[in-house]
Amino acid sequence: MAWGQSSQAKYGSDFLSTGGGARALGMGGAHAALANDVTAAYWNVAGLADMQQPQIMYMHSERFSGIVGYDYGAAAMPLKNQDGVLAISFFRQGVDNIANTLNAWDRERDQPKGNVEDYITRFSAADMAVFVSYATQRNEQLSYGASAKIIHHKLGPFAQAWGYSLDVGAKYKTEIADFGVSVRDLTTMQKMWDVDQAEFGDYESQFDSLGATLPTGQNEYVLPSLKLGASRPFVISEDFLVTAAADVDVLFENRQAYYINLGRMSFEPHVGGEVSYKDVIALRAGLTDFITDPVSGFSVSPTLGVGLKLSSFVLDYGFASFAGASSDLGFTHRISLRFDIGRLR
């Protein structure tokens, strides 16, 4: 199907909004100008250029009382012969062990089949993505980079989609603050769906009786978006460092419900802060999800986090959605572990 026949997928890449690394969650997602490790491949790819040694990271997160699982893994390496850093990142969000009862119902007798468990199968609904990223420094102030993205949606045996896009980012450091900009889906993400109608069995007759047809594959596209950020460190003493950061996500999908908007543009602010002691222990707090609910009015979700650095290991924990209307959907917990390999340059 041609691009002109595609439909816009509002929230089409929201499964990636969890991001990478528990540090970012603890700071409310304000990370566009701050990320300077392997997680920068997601937040602002230009931040990879600040890395001085190879790193690997794994993160697990759960949402909606553990129903939705999210896993993230990444590795990044400075290149010896070039002034650049190469990274690869993997994301998976899924609901597993879903019961498929299509074959367990006897439609002629309008009741479950005998030995019904023999006819029930299990499947997963998963969204996955792979980023291949590269960043380099132009000079001491400016760095930039790009991430090639491939995404894959799989709804058990029924449907799947492949998509691709490109992110670009830049960071600029000044004496006052650091600034970052990330353009996500610069090329407009293209997603191609394919539906296996045979997996619906003889339910086609049921659709016909309702005047409907079985789902079919189609193409979708996701519009570009911007993430703008600023951060600044404050040296309190030889042992204490305070870092403040603020981001705003600018989207063009006409998200008028709940979000701050101006016409088709919507704005999602993120604010965060971190206090670190001797670069070993860090405490974090932030604000995210600034929304206006027609029922409960304006609300915002606070976040908390803690980090611990032990030799080459960095352990981070983030916690969100413990206040306001969002708590009705359960809490969000993230734990990430980063390993810093020996310095190469």
Short mmCIF file of C-alpha atoms in Angstrom, two decimals:
data_model
loop_
_atom_site.label_atom_id
_atom_site.label_comp_id
_atom_site.label_asym_id
_atom_site.label_seq_id
_atom_site.Cartn_x
_atom_site.Cartn_y
_atom_site.Cartn_z
CA MET A 1 0.00 0.00 0.00
CA ALA A 2 1.42 3.38 -0.92
CA TRP A 3 2.41 5.98 1.65
CA GLY A 4 -0.38 8.26 0.46
CA GLN A 5 -2.92 5.61 1.50
CA SER A 6 -1.47 5.28 5.00
CA SER A 7 -3.27 6.55 8.08
CA GLN A 8 -1.75 8.57 10.90
CA ALA A 9 -1.11 6.48 14.02
CA LYS A 10 -1.69 8.77 16.99
CA TYR A 11 0.32 7.43 19.96
CA GLY A 12 1.96 5.10 17.43
CA SER A 13 5.33 5.08 19.21
CA ASP A 14 4.16 5.54 22.79
CA PHE A 15 5.44 2.09 23.76
CA LEU A 16 8.90 3.66 23.63
CA SER A 17 7.96 6.46 26.04
CA THR A 18 9.25 4.43 29.00
CA GLY A 19 12.74 5.04 27.63
CA GLY A 20 15.93 3.57 29.04
CA GLY A 21 17.49 3.76 32.49
CA ALA A 22 15.89 4.23 35.90
CA ARG A 23 17.79 7.48 36.52
CA ALA A 24 15.62 9.27 33.97
CA LEU A 25 12.39 8.08 35.59
CA GLY A 26 13.52 9.36 38.99
CA MET A 27 14.09 12.78 37.41
CA GLY A 28 10.70 12.93 35.72
CA GLY A 29 12.05 12.12 32.26
CA ALA A 30 14.04 15.38 32.02
CA HIS A 31 17.08 13.99 30.23
CA ALA A 32 17.56 15.54 26.78
CA ALA A 33 20.45 17.74 27.93
CA LEU A 34 21.63 15.49 30.75
CA ALA A 35 22.05 11.96 29.33
CA ASN A 36 25.75 11.22 28.90
CA ASP A 37 25.89 7.42 29.08
CA VAL A 38 24.59 4.46 27.07
CA THR A 39 20.97 5.56 27.65
CA ALA A 40 21.58 8.68 25.57
CA ALA A 41 20.86 6.59 22.48
CA TYR A 42 17.21 6.97 23.49
CA TRP A 43 17.00 10.35 25.26
CA ASN A 44 19.30 12.34 22.98
CA VAL A 45 21.74 10.40 20.84
CA ALA A 46 24.24 13.28 20.91
CA GLY A 47 24.91 12.51 24.58
CA LEU A 48 26.73 9.32 23.60
CA ALA A 49 29.67 11.48 22.55
CA ASP A 50 30.38 12.21 26.25
CA MET A 51 31.20 8.57 26.96
CA GLN A 52 34.81 7.67 27.74
CA GLN A 53 34.53 3.89 28.13
CA PRO A 54 32.31 1.04 26.91
CA GLN A 55 29.10 0.48 28.84
CA ILE A 56 26.35 -2.11 28.96
CA MET A 57 22.98 -1.72 30.68
CA TYR A 58 19.85 -3.70 31.44
CA MET A 59 16.57 -2.38 32.83
CA HIS A 60 13.30 -3.99 33.82
CA SER A 61 10.10 -2.06 34.47
CA GLU A 62 6.54 -3.03 35.33
CA ARG A 63 3.35 -1.04 34.84
CA PHE A 64 -0.33 -1.49 35.64
CA SER A 65 0.31 -3.69 38.68
CA GLY A 66 2.74 -5.92 36.80
CA ILE A 67 0.47 -6.68 33.83
CA VAL A 68 2.73 -4.91 31.35
CA GLY A 69 6.43 -5.78 31.40
CA TYR A 70 9.13 -3.64 29.84
CA ASP A 71 12.73 -4.67 29.19
CA TYR A 72 15.58 -2.58 27.87
CA GLY A 73 19.15 -3.55 27.09
CA ALA A 74 21.93 -1.53 25.49
CA ALA A 75 25.65 -1.48 24.81
CA ALA A 76 27.88 1.37 23.66
CA MET A 77 31.56 1.62 22.75
CA PRO A 78 33.81 4.57 21.92
CA LEU A 79 35.62 3.91 18.63
CA LYS A 80 39.41 4.00 18.92
CA ASN A 81 40.12 5.19 15.39
CA GLN A 82 37.34 7.76 15.27
CA ASP A 83 36.14 10.48 17.58
CA GLY A 84 32.74 8.84 17.95
CA VAL A 85 30.65 6.36 19.91
CA LEU A 86 28.61 3.47 18.52
CA ALA A 87 25.65 1.96 20.41
CA ILE A 88 22.92 -0.62 19.97
CA SER A 89 19.73 -0.66 22.08
CA PHE A 90 16.84 -3.11 22.39
CA PHE A 91 13.35 -2.40 23.78
CA ARG A 92 10.47 -4.77 24.47
CA GLN A 93 7.10 -3.97 26.00
CA GLY A 94 4.63 -6.81 26.25
CA VAL A 95 1.72 -8.56 27.86
CA ASP A 96 2.43 -12.29 28.02
CA ASN A 97 0.42 -15.43 28.64
CA ILE A 98 -2.82 -14.09 27.10
CA ALA A 99 -5.50 -16.76 26.70
CA ASN A 100 -6.73 -17.41 23.14
CA THR A 101 -10.24 -18.84 23.55
CA LEU A 102 -11.37 -18.59 19.91
CA ASN A 103 -11.38 -22.37 19.53
CA ALA A 104 -12.80 -23.11 22.98
CA TRP A 105 -16.38 -22.05 22.27
CA ASP A 106 -18.89 -24.37 20.65
CA ARG A 107 -20.88 -21.93 18.53
CA GLU A 108 -23.45 -24.51 17.44
CA ARG A 109 -24.45 -25.26 21.03
CA ASP A 110 -23.53 -21.77 22.27
CA GLN A 111 -21.47 -23.09 25.17
CA PRO A 112 -17.85 -23.98 25.98
CA LYS A 113 -16.50 -27.18 24.47
CA GLY A 114 -15.84 -30.21 26.63
CA ASN A 115 -12.30 -30.33 28.06
CA VAL A 116 -12.18 -26.60 27.33
CA GLU A 117 -8.55 -26.23 28.48
CA ASP A 118 -7.44 -28.43 25.59
CA TYR A 119 -8.64 -25.74 23.17
CA ILE A 120 -7.12 -22.73 24.89
CA THR A 121 -3.71 -21.55 23.71
CA ARG A 122 -1.52 -18.73 25.02
CA PHE A 123 0.12 -15.86 23.18
CA SER A 124 1.96 -12.58 23.75
CA ALA A 125 1.25 -9.08 22.53
CA ALA A 126 4.61 -7.36 22.26
CA ASP A 127 6.13 -4.15 20.89
CA MET A 128 9.85 -4.28 20.15
CA ALA A 129 12.46 -1.88 18.79
CA VAL A 130 16.16 -1.88 17.92
CA PHE A 131 18.23 1.32 17.75
CA VAL A 132 21.63 1.51 16.06
CA SER A 133 23.20 4.81 17.09
CA TYR A 134 26.31 6.87 16.42
CA ALA A 135 27.41 10.20 17.94
CA THR A 136 30.48 12.37 17.70
CA GLN A 137 31.84 15.67 19.04
CA ARG A 138 32.30 18.61 16.71
CA ASN A 139 34.18 20.52 19.40
CA GLU A 140 34.19 20.90 23.18
CA GLN A 141 30.78 22.55 23.10
CA LEU A 142 28.85 20.81 20.32
CA SER A 143 28.06 17.12 19.79
CA TYR A 144 25.53 15.45 17.52
CA GLY A 145 24.39 12.01 16.41
CA ALA A 146 21.71 9.84 14.82
CA SER A 147 19.84 6.60 15.57
CA ALA A 148 18.40 4.26 12.94
CA LYS A 149 15.29 2.57 14.37
CA ILE A 150 13.54 -0.64 13.45
CA ILE A 151 10.33 -1.52 15.29
CA HIS A 152 8.24 -4.69 15.35
CA HIS A 153 4.72 -5.15 16.73
CA LYS A 154 3.39 -8.68 17.21
CA LEU A 155 -0.16 -9.51 18.33
CA GLY A 156 0.26 -13.22 18.88
CA PRO A 157 -0.45 -15.24 15.72
CA PHE A 158 -3.02 -12.72 14.47
CA ALA A 159 -1.08 -9.70 13.25
CA GLN A 160 2.35 -8.13 13.06
CA ALA A 161 3.93 -4.93 11.81
CA TRP A 162 7.39 -3.70 10.85
CA GLY A 163 8.46 -0.08 10.90
CA TYR A 164 11.51 2.10 10.48
CA SER A 165 12.59 5.64 11.18
CA LEU A 166 15.50 7.93 12.09
CA ASP A 167 16.21 10.05 15.18
CA VAL A 168 18.78 12.85 15.29
CA GLY A 169 20.04 14.91 18.22
CA ALA A 170 22.45 17.64 19.28
CA LYS A 171 23.87 18.95 22.56
CA TYR A 172 25.46 22.32 23.16
CA LYS A 173 27.38 23.14 26.34
CA THR A 174 27.75 26.66 27.70
CA GLU A 175 29.05 28.14 30.93
CA ILE A 176 25.48 28.76 32.04
CA ALA A 177 23.83 25.43 31.16
CA ASP A 178 23.80 22.50 28.77
CA PHE A 179 21.11 22.39 26.08
CA GLY A 180 19.81 19.44 24.11
CA VAL A 181 17.44 18.83 21.22
CA SER A 182 16.26 15.48 19.88
CA VAL A 183 14.16 15.13 16.74
CA ARG A 184 12.39 11.80 16.88
CA ASP A 185 11.12 10.06 13.76
CA LEU A 186 12.69 12.75 11.59
CA THR A 187 11.88 10.79 8.44
CA THR A 188 8.31 10.01 9.67
CA MET A 189 8.02 6.47 10.98
CA GLN A 190 6.50 4.06 8.48
CA LYS A 191 4.68 0.98 9.81
CA MET A 192 3.40 -1.86 7.63
CA TRP A 193 0.80 -4.19 9.17
CA ASP A 194 -0.01 -7.73 8.10
CA VAL A 195 -3.01 -9.69 9.45
CA ASP A 196 -3.28 -13.49 9.23
CA GLN A 197 -7.03 -13.92 8.77
CA ALA A 198 -6.74 -17.70 8.88
CA GLU A 199 -5.96 -17.46 12.61
CA PHE A 200 -9.52 -16.22 13.22
CA GLY A 201 -10.87 -19.61 12.11
CA ASP A 202 -14.51 -19.65 11.04
CA TYR A 203 -15.28 -16.42 12.87
CA GLU A 204 -15.57 -14.70 9.49
CA SER A 205 -19.24 -15.72 9.44
CA GLN A 206 -19.73 -14.00 12.81
CA PHE A 207 -18.25 -10.79 11.42
CA ASP A 208 -20.49 -11.06 8.33
CA SER A 209 -23.59 -11.42 10.49
CA LEU A 210 -22.70 -8.12 12.17
CA GLY A 211 -22.15 -6.39 8.85
CA ALA A 212 -18.39 -6.19 9.49
CA THR A 213 -15.30 -7.77 8.00
CA LEU A 214 -12.23 -9.38 9.50
CA PRO A 215 -9.36 -6.98 10.26
CA THR A 216 -6.93 -6.45 7.41
CA GLY A 217 -3.40 -5.11 7.27
CA GLN A 218 -2.72 -1.47 6.48
CA ASN A 219 0.09 1.04 6.53
CA GLU A 220 0.47 3.69 9.23
CA TYR A 221 2.80 6.60 9.82
CA VAL A 222 3.98 8.39 12.97
CA LEU A 223 4.76 12.10 12.73
CA PRO A 224 8.07 13.58 13.91
CA SER A 225 8.33 15.05 17.42
CA LEU A 226 10.76 17.24 19.35
CA LYS A 227 12.36 16.84 22.76
CA LEU A 228 13.99 20.02 24.04
CA GLY A 229 15.92 20.20 27.28
CA ALA A 230 18.30 22.13 29.51
CA SER A 231 20.34 21.11 32.54
CA ARG A 232 22.75 22.75 34.93
CA PRO A 233 24.98 21.43 37.73
CA PHE A 234 25.48 23.35 40.98
CA VAL A 235 28.59 22.53 43.03
CA ILE A 236 27.54 22.83 46.68
CA SER A 237 30.78 21.58 48.17
CA GLU A 238 33.62 19.22 47.39
CA ASP A 239 31.33 16.29 48.15
CA PHE A 240 27.87 17.44 47.06
CA LEU A 241 26.65 18.17 43.54
CA VAL A 242 23.11 19.28 42.68
CA THR A 243 21.83 18.93 39.11
CA ALA A 244 18.62 20.50 37.79
CA ALA A 245 17.01 19.60 34.46
CA ALA A 246 13.87 20.46 32.48
CA ASP A 247 12.50 19.10 29.20
CA VAL A 248 9.48 19.66 27.03
CA ASP A 249 8.23 17.17 24.44
CA VAL A 250 6.52 18.81 21.47
CA LEU A 251 4.21 16.57 19.45
CA PHE A 252 2.14 17.31 16.35
CA GLU A 253 -0.47 14.54 16.57
CA ASN A 254 -3.40 16.73 17.67
CA ARG A 255 -3.42 15.33 21.21
CA GLN A 256 -6.03 17.76 22.53
CA ALA A 257 -7.40 15.54 25.30
CA TYR A 258 -5.61 15.83 28.65
CA TYR A 259 -2.46 17.52 27.29
CA ILE A 260 -1.32 21.13 27.15
CA ASN A 261 -1.92 22.02 23.53
CA LEU A 262 -1.88 24.77 20.94
CA GLY A 263 -3.81 23.72 17.87
CA ARG A 264 -2.41 20.41 16.67
CA MET A 265 0.69 20.80 18.85
CA SER A 266 0.80 19.34 22.35
CA PHE A 267 3.41 19.94 25.04
CA GLU A 268 4.56 17.49 27.71
CA PRO A 269 6.83 19.09 30.34
CA HIS A 270 9.31 17.15 32.50
CA VAL A 271 11.19 18.58 35.49
CA GLY A 272 13.80 16.84 37.62
CA GLY A 273 16.62 17.26 40.10
CA GLU A 274 19.42 15.16 41.56
CA VAL A 275 21.64 15.46 44.63
CA SER A 276 24.77 13.30 44.55
CA TYR A 277 27.32 12.65 47.26
CA LYS A 278 30.92 11.93 46.22
CA ASP A 279 29.59 10.51 42.93
CA VAL A 280 28.57 7.39 44.89
CA ILE A 281 25.03 7.95 46.14
CA ALA A 282 22.35 10.02 44.38
CA LEU A 283 18.83 11.01 45.39
CA ARG A 284 16.39 12.17 42.70
CA ALA A 285 12.94 13.69 42.33
CA GLY A 286 10.89 14.96 39.44
CA LEU A 287 7.53 15.90 37.97
CA THR A 288 5.91 14.44 34.84
CA ASP A 289 2.49 13.75 33.30
CA PHE A 290 1.11 17.27 33.45
CA ILE A 291 -2.47 16.58 32.37
CA THR A 292 -5.95 18.07 32.66
CA ASP A 293 -8.62 15.47 33.38
CA PRO A 294 -12.24 16.60 32.69
CA VAL A 295 -13.29 14.78 35.87
CA SER A 296 -10.51 15.44 38.40
CA GLY A 297 -9.00 18.58 36.86
CA PHE A 298 -5.29 19.35 36.61
CA SER A 299 -2.84 16.79 37.98
CA VAL A 300 0.85 16.01 37.87
CA SER A 301 2.78 12.86 38.75
CA PRO A 302 5.78 13.14 41.08
CA THR A 303 8.70 10.74 40.67
CA LEU A 304 11.45 9.56 43.00
CA GLY A 305 14.72 7.76 42.46
CA VAL A 306 17.98 6.64 44.00
CA GLY A 307 21.33 5.66 42.51
CA LEU A 308 24.32 3.78 43.87
CA LYS A 309 27.74 3.47 42.24
CA LEU A 310 29.96 0.60 43.35
CA SER A 311 33.23 0.33 41.43
CA SER A 312 32.24 -0.32 37.79
CA PHE A 313 28.57 -0.95 38.57
CA VAL A 314 25.82 1.66 38.72
CA LEU A 315 22.46 0.56 40.17
CA ASP A 316 19.47 2.87 39.73
CA TYR A 317 15.89 2.66 40.93
CA GLY A 318 12.97 4.84 39.85
CA PHE A 319 9.40 5.08 41.12
CA ALA A 320 6.44 6.98 39.66
CA SER A 321 2.66 7.39 39.71
CA PHE A 322 2.17 7.40 43.46
CA ALA A 323 -0.18 10.38 43.57
CA GLY A 324 -3.13 11.78 41.68
CA ALA A 325 -5.48 10.06 39.29
CA SER A 326 -2.66 8.10 37.65
CA SER A 327 -2.33 5.99 40.80
CA ASP A 328 -5.55 4.24 39.81
CA LEU A 329 -3.54 2.51 37.09
CA GLY A 330 -0.92 1.20 39.50
CA PHE A 331 2.64 2.17 40.25
CA THR A 332 5.65 2.20 37.94
CA HIS A 333 8.89 0.66 39.19
CA ARG A 334 12.15 0.61 37.25
CA ILE A 335 15.46 -0.99 38.14
CA SER A 336 18.49 -0.62 35.89
CA LEU A 337 22.05 -1.90 36.20
CA ARG A 338 24.93 -0.40 34.24
CA PHE A 339 28.41 -1.85 33.94
CA ASP A 340 31.28 0.42 32.93
CA ILE A 341 34.09 -1.45 31.19
CA GLY A 342 37.71 -0.26 31.46
CA ARG A 343 38.51 3.13 30.03
CA LEU A 344 39.62 3.02 26.37
CA ARG A 345 40.48 6.62 25.69
#
